[in-house]
Short mmCIF file of C-alpha atoms in Angstrom, two decimals:
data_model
loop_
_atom_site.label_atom_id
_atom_site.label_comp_id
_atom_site.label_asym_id
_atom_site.label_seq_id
_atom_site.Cartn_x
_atom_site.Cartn_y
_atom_site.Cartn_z
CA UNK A 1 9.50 26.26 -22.49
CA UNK A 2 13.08 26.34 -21.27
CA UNK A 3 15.62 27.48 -23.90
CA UNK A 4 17.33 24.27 -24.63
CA UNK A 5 13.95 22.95 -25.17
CA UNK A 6 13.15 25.94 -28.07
CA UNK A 7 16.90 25.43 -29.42
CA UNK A 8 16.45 21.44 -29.90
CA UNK A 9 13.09 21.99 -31.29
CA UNK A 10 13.86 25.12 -33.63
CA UNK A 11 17.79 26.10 -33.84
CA UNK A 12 19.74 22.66 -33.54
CA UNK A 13 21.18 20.63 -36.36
CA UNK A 14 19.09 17.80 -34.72
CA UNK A 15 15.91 19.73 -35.33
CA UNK A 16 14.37 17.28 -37.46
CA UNK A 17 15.23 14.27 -35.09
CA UNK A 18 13.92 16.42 -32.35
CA UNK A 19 10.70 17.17 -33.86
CA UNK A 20 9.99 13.34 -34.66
CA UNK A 21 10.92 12.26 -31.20
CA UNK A 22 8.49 15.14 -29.92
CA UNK A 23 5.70 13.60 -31.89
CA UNK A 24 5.84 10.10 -30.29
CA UNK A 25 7.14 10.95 -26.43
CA UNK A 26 4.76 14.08 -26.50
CA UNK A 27 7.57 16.41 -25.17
CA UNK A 28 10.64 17.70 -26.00
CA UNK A 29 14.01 16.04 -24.21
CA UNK A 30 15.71 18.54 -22.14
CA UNK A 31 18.92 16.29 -22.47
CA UNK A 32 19.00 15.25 -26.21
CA UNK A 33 22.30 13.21 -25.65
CA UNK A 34 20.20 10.98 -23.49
CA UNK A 35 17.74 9.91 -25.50
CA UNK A 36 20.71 8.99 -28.43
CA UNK A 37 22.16 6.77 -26.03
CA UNK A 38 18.84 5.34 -25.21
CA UNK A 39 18.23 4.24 -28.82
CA UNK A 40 22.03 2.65 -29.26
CA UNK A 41 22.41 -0.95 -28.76
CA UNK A 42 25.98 -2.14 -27.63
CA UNK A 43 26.98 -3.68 -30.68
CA UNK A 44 27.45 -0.27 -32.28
CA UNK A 45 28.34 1.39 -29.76
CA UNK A 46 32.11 2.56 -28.63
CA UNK A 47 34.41 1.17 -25.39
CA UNK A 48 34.62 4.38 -22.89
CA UNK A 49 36.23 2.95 -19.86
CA UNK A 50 37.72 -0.40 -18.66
CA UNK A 51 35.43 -2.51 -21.34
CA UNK A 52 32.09 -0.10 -20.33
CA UNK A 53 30.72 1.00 -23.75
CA UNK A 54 28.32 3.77 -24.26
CA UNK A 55 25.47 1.50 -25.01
CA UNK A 56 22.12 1.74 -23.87
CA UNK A 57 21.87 -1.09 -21.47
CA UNK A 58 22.82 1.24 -17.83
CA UNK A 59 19.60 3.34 -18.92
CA UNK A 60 17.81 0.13 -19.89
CA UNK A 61 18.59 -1.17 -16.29
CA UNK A 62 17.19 2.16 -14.54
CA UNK A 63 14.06 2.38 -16.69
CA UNK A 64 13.40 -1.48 -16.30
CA UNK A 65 13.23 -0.52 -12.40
CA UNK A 66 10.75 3.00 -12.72
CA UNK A 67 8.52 1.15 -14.59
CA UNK A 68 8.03 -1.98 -12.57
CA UNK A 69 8.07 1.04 -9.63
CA UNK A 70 5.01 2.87 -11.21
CA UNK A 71 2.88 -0.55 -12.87
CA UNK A 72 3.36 -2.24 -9.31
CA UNK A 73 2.05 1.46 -7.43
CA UNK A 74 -0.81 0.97 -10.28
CA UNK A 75 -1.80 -2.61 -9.92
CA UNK A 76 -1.91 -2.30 -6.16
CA UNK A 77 -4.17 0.47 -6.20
CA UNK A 78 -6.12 -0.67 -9.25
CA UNK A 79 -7.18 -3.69 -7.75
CA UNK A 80 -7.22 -3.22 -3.93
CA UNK A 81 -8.19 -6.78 -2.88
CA UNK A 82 -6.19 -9.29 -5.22
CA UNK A 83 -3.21 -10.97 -3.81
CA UNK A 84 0.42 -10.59 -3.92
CA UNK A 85 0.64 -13.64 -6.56
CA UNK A 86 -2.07 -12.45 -8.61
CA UNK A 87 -0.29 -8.37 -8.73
CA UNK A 88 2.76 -9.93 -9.65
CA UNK A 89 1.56 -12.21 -12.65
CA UNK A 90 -0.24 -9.31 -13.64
CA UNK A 91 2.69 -7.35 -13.76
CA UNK A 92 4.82 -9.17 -15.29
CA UNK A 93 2.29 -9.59 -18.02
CA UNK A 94 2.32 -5.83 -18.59
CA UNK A 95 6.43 -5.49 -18.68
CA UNK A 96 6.89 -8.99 -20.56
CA UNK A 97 9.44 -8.30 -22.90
CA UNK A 98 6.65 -9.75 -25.89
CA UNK A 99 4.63 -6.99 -24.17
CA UNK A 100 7.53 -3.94 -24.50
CA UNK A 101 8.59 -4.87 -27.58
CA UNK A 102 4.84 -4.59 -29.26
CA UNK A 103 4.58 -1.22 -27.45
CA UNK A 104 8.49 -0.44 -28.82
CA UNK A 105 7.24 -0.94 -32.63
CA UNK A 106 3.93 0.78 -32.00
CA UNK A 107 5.34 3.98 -30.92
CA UNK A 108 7.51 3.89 -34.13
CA UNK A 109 10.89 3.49 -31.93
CA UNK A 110 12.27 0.96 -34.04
CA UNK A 111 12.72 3.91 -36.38
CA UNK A 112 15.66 5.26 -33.91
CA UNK A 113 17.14 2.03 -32.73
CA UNK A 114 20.79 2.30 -33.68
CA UNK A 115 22.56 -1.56 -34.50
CA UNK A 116 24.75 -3.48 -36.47
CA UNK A 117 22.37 -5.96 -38.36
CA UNK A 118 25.77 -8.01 -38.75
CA UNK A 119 26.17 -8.64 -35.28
CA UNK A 120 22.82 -9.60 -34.87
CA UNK A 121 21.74 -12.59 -36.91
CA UNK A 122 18.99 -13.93 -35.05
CA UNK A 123 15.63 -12.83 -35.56
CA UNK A 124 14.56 -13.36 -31.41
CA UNK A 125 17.70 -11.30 -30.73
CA UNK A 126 16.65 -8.45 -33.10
CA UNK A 127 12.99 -8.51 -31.87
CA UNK A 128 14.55 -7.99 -27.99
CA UNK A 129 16.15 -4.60 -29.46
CA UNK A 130 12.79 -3.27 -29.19
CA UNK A 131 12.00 -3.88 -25.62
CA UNK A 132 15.13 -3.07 -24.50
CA UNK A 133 15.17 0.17 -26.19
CA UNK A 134 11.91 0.93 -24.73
CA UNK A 135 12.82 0.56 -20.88
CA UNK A 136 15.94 2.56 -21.75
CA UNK A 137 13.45 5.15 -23.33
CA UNK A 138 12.25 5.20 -19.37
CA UNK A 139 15.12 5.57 -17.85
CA UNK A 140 16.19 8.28 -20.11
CA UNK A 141 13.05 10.32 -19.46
CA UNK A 142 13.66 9.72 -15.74
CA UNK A 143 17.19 10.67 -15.73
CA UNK A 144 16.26 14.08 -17.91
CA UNK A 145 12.62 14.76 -16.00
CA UNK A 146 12.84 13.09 -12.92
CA UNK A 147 10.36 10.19 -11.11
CA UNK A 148 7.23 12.08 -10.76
CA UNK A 149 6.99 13.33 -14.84
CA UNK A 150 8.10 9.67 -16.00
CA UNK A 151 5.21 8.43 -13.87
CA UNK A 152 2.71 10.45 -15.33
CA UNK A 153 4.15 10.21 -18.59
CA UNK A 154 3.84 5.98 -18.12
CA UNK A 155 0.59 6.78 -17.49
CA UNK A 156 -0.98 8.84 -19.37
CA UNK A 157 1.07 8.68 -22.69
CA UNK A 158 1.99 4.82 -22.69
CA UNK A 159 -0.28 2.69 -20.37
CA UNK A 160 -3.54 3.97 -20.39
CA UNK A 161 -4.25 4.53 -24.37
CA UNK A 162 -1.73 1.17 -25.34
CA UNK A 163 -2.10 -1.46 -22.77
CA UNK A 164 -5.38 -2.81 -21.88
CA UNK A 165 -4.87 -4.45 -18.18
CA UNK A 166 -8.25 -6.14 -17.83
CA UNK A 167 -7.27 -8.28 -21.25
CA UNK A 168 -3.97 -8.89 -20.29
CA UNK A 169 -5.53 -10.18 -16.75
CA UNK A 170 -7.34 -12.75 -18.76
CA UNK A 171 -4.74 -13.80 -20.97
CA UNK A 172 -2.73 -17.20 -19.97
CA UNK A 173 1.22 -16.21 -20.73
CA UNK A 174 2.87 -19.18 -19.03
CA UNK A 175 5.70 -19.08 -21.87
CA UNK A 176 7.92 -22.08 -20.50
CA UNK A 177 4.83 -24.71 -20.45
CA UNK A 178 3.34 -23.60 -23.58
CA UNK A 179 6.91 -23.84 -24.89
CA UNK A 180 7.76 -27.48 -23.43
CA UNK A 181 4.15 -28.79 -24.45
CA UNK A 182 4.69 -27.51 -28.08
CA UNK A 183 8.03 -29.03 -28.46
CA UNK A 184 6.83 -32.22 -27.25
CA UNK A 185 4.07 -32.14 -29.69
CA UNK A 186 6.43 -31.35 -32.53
CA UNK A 187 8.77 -34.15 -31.59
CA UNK A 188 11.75 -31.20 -30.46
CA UNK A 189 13.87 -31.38 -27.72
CA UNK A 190 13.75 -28.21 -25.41
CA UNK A 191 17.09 -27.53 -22.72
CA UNK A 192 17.17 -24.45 -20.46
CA UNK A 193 20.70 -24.14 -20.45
CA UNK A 194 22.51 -22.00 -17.12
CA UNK A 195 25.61 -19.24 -18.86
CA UNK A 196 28.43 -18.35 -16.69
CA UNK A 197 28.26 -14.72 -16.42
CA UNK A 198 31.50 -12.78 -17.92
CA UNK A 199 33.96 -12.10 -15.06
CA UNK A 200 32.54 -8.40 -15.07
CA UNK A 201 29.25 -9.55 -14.38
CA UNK A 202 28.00 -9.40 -11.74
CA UNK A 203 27.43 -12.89 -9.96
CA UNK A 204 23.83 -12.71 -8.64
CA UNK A 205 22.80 -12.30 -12.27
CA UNK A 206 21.32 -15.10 -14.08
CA UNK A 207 21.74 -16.44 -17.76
CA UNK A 208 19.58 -18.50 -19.85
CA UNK A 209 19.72 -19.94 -22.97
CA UNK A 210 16.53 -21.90 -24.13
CA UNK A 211 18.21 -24.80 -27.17
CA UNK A 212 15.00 -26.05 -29.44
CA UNK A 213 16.76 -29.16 -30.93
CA UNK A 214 19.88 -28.18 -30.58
CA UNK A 215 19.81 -24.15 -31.89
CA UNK A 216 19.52 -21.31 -29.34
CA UNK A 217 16.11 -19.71 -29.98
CA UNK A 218 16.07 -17.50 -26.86
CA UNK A 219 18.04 -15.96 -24.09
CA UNK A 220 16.68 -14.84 -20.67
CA UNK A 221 19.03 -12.36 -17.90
CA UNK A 222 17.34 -11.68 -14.85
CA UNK A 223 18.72 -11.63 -10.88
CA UNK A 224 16.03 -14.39 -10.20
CA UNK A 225 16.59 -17.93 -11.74
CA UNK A 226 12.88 -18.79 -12.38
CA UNK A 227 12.53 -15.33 -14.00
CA UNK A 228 15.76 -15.50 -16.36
CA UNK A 229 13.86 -18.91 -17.30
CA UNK A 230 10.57 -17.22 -18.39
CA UNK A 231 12.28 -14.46 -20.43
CA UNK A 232 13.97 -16.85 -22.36
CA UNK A 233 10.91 -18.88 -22.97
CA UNK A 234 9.69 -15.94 -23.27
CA UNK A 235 11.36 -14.83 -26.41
CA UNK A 236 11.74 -18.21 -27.81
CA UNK A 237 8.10 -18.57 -27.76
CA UNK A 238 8.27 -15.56 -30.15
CA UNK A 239 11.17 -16.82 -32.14
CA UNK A 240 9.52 -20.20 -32.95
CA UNK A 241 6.01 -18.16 -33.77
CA UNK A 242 4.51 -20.98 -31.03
CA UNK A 243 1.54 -18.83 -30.44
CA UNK A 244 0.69 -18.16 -33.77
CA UNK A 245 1.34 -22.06 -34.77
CA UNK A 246 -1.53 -22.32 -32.38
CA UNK A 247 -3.93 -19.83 -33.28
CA UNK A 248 -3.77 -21.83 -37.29
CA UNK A 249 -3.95 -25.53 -35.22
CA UNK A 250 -7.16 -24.44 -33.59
#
């Protein structure tokens, strides 16, 4: 083991930190500063340079990308004879933001998330702190480790023992119907409402807000439309509890 590694683990202020993160990643970060930054959401953290802030959300980005890199390499050769449509369902399925932020709370990172509770009033809003912390998890293990170790790391540590594909390939997660029809059976009016992107934004980026009669109950960002849609069905479906209200009606 490399001698930063031993210091962080036996010698370093941090040792207790180090030895907790250890226990859940299964290795020891070469770059501890990393894996602080991955854990700190943007309303606590500071403004370094012409309004950037040393948040997590640039690692969030990367890891976002590595890990629809190494489910899509997995899907395609996992099942060889399905069709682009039905790889790409599946896929989204597995990096769902319902799906990362389960995996977020069951690998104990909400202990680590770093926020200000008083900038973040919404319960959907706090929920996405998970997910988001987990793809910036990814990118800070492929910043510190490089491509091939993340991989195997997706694999072996977070995929294969906490994600079960072949359920997830049966399960229907069409979040923006199954919102609309519960709304309309509940009497609520339902608007997916397009945000202007701040000016240093960029513009190919997309912002949704989903408005439940009137009260924003989930926001979606992606660089395709329909997708920004879904992931703010996506977490207003868990904001509203619409699944559950359905498990009780049947």
């Amino acid at each position: 083991m490399p001698f930063s590694r031993i210091y962080y683990l036996y010698f370093s202020p941090h040792k207790a930190y180090v030895r907790k993160l250890k226990n859940i990643l299964g290795f020891v970060p070469g770059n501890l500063n990393l894996y602080k930054l991955a854990f700190r959401h943007k309303s606590v953290a500071k403004n370094i340079k012409d309004g950037a802030k040393n948040s997590n959300e640039r690692l969030e980005f990367l890891g976002d990308a590595v890990l629809g890199s190494v489910v899509a390499e997995l899907l395609f050769k996992l099942y060889p004879y399905r069709d682009e449509g039905f790889l790409t369902e599946l896929r989204s399925k597995i990096v769902s933001r319902a799906n990362l932020n389960q995996l977020s709370r069951k690998l104990g990172f909400n202990e680590f998330i770093e926020y200000d509770a008083r900038m973040i009033s919404y319960p959907n809003k706090q929920s996405s702190l998970l997910g988001d912390a987990f793809e910036a998890v990814v990118g800070a293990v492929y910043v510190d480790r490089g491509y091939r170790f993340t991989k195997e790391f997706l694999l072996t540590r977070i995929i294969k023992p906490h994600v079960d594909i072949h359920m997830l390939e049966v399960t229907e997660t069409n979040f923006k119907s199954r919102l609309i029809e519960w709304c309309q059976h509940y009497g609520k009016e339902v608007q997916f409402v397009h945000i202007d992107n701040a000016p240093d934004e960029s513009a190919k980026l997309f912002t949704v807000e989903v408005r439940v009669a009137g009260e924003v109950c989930g926001l979606g960002r992606d660089f395709n439309k329909k997708s920004a849609e879904k992931l703010a069905a996506e977490e207003a479906c868990g904001f509203l509890k619409v699944f559950d209200t359905e498990d009780i009606a049947r």
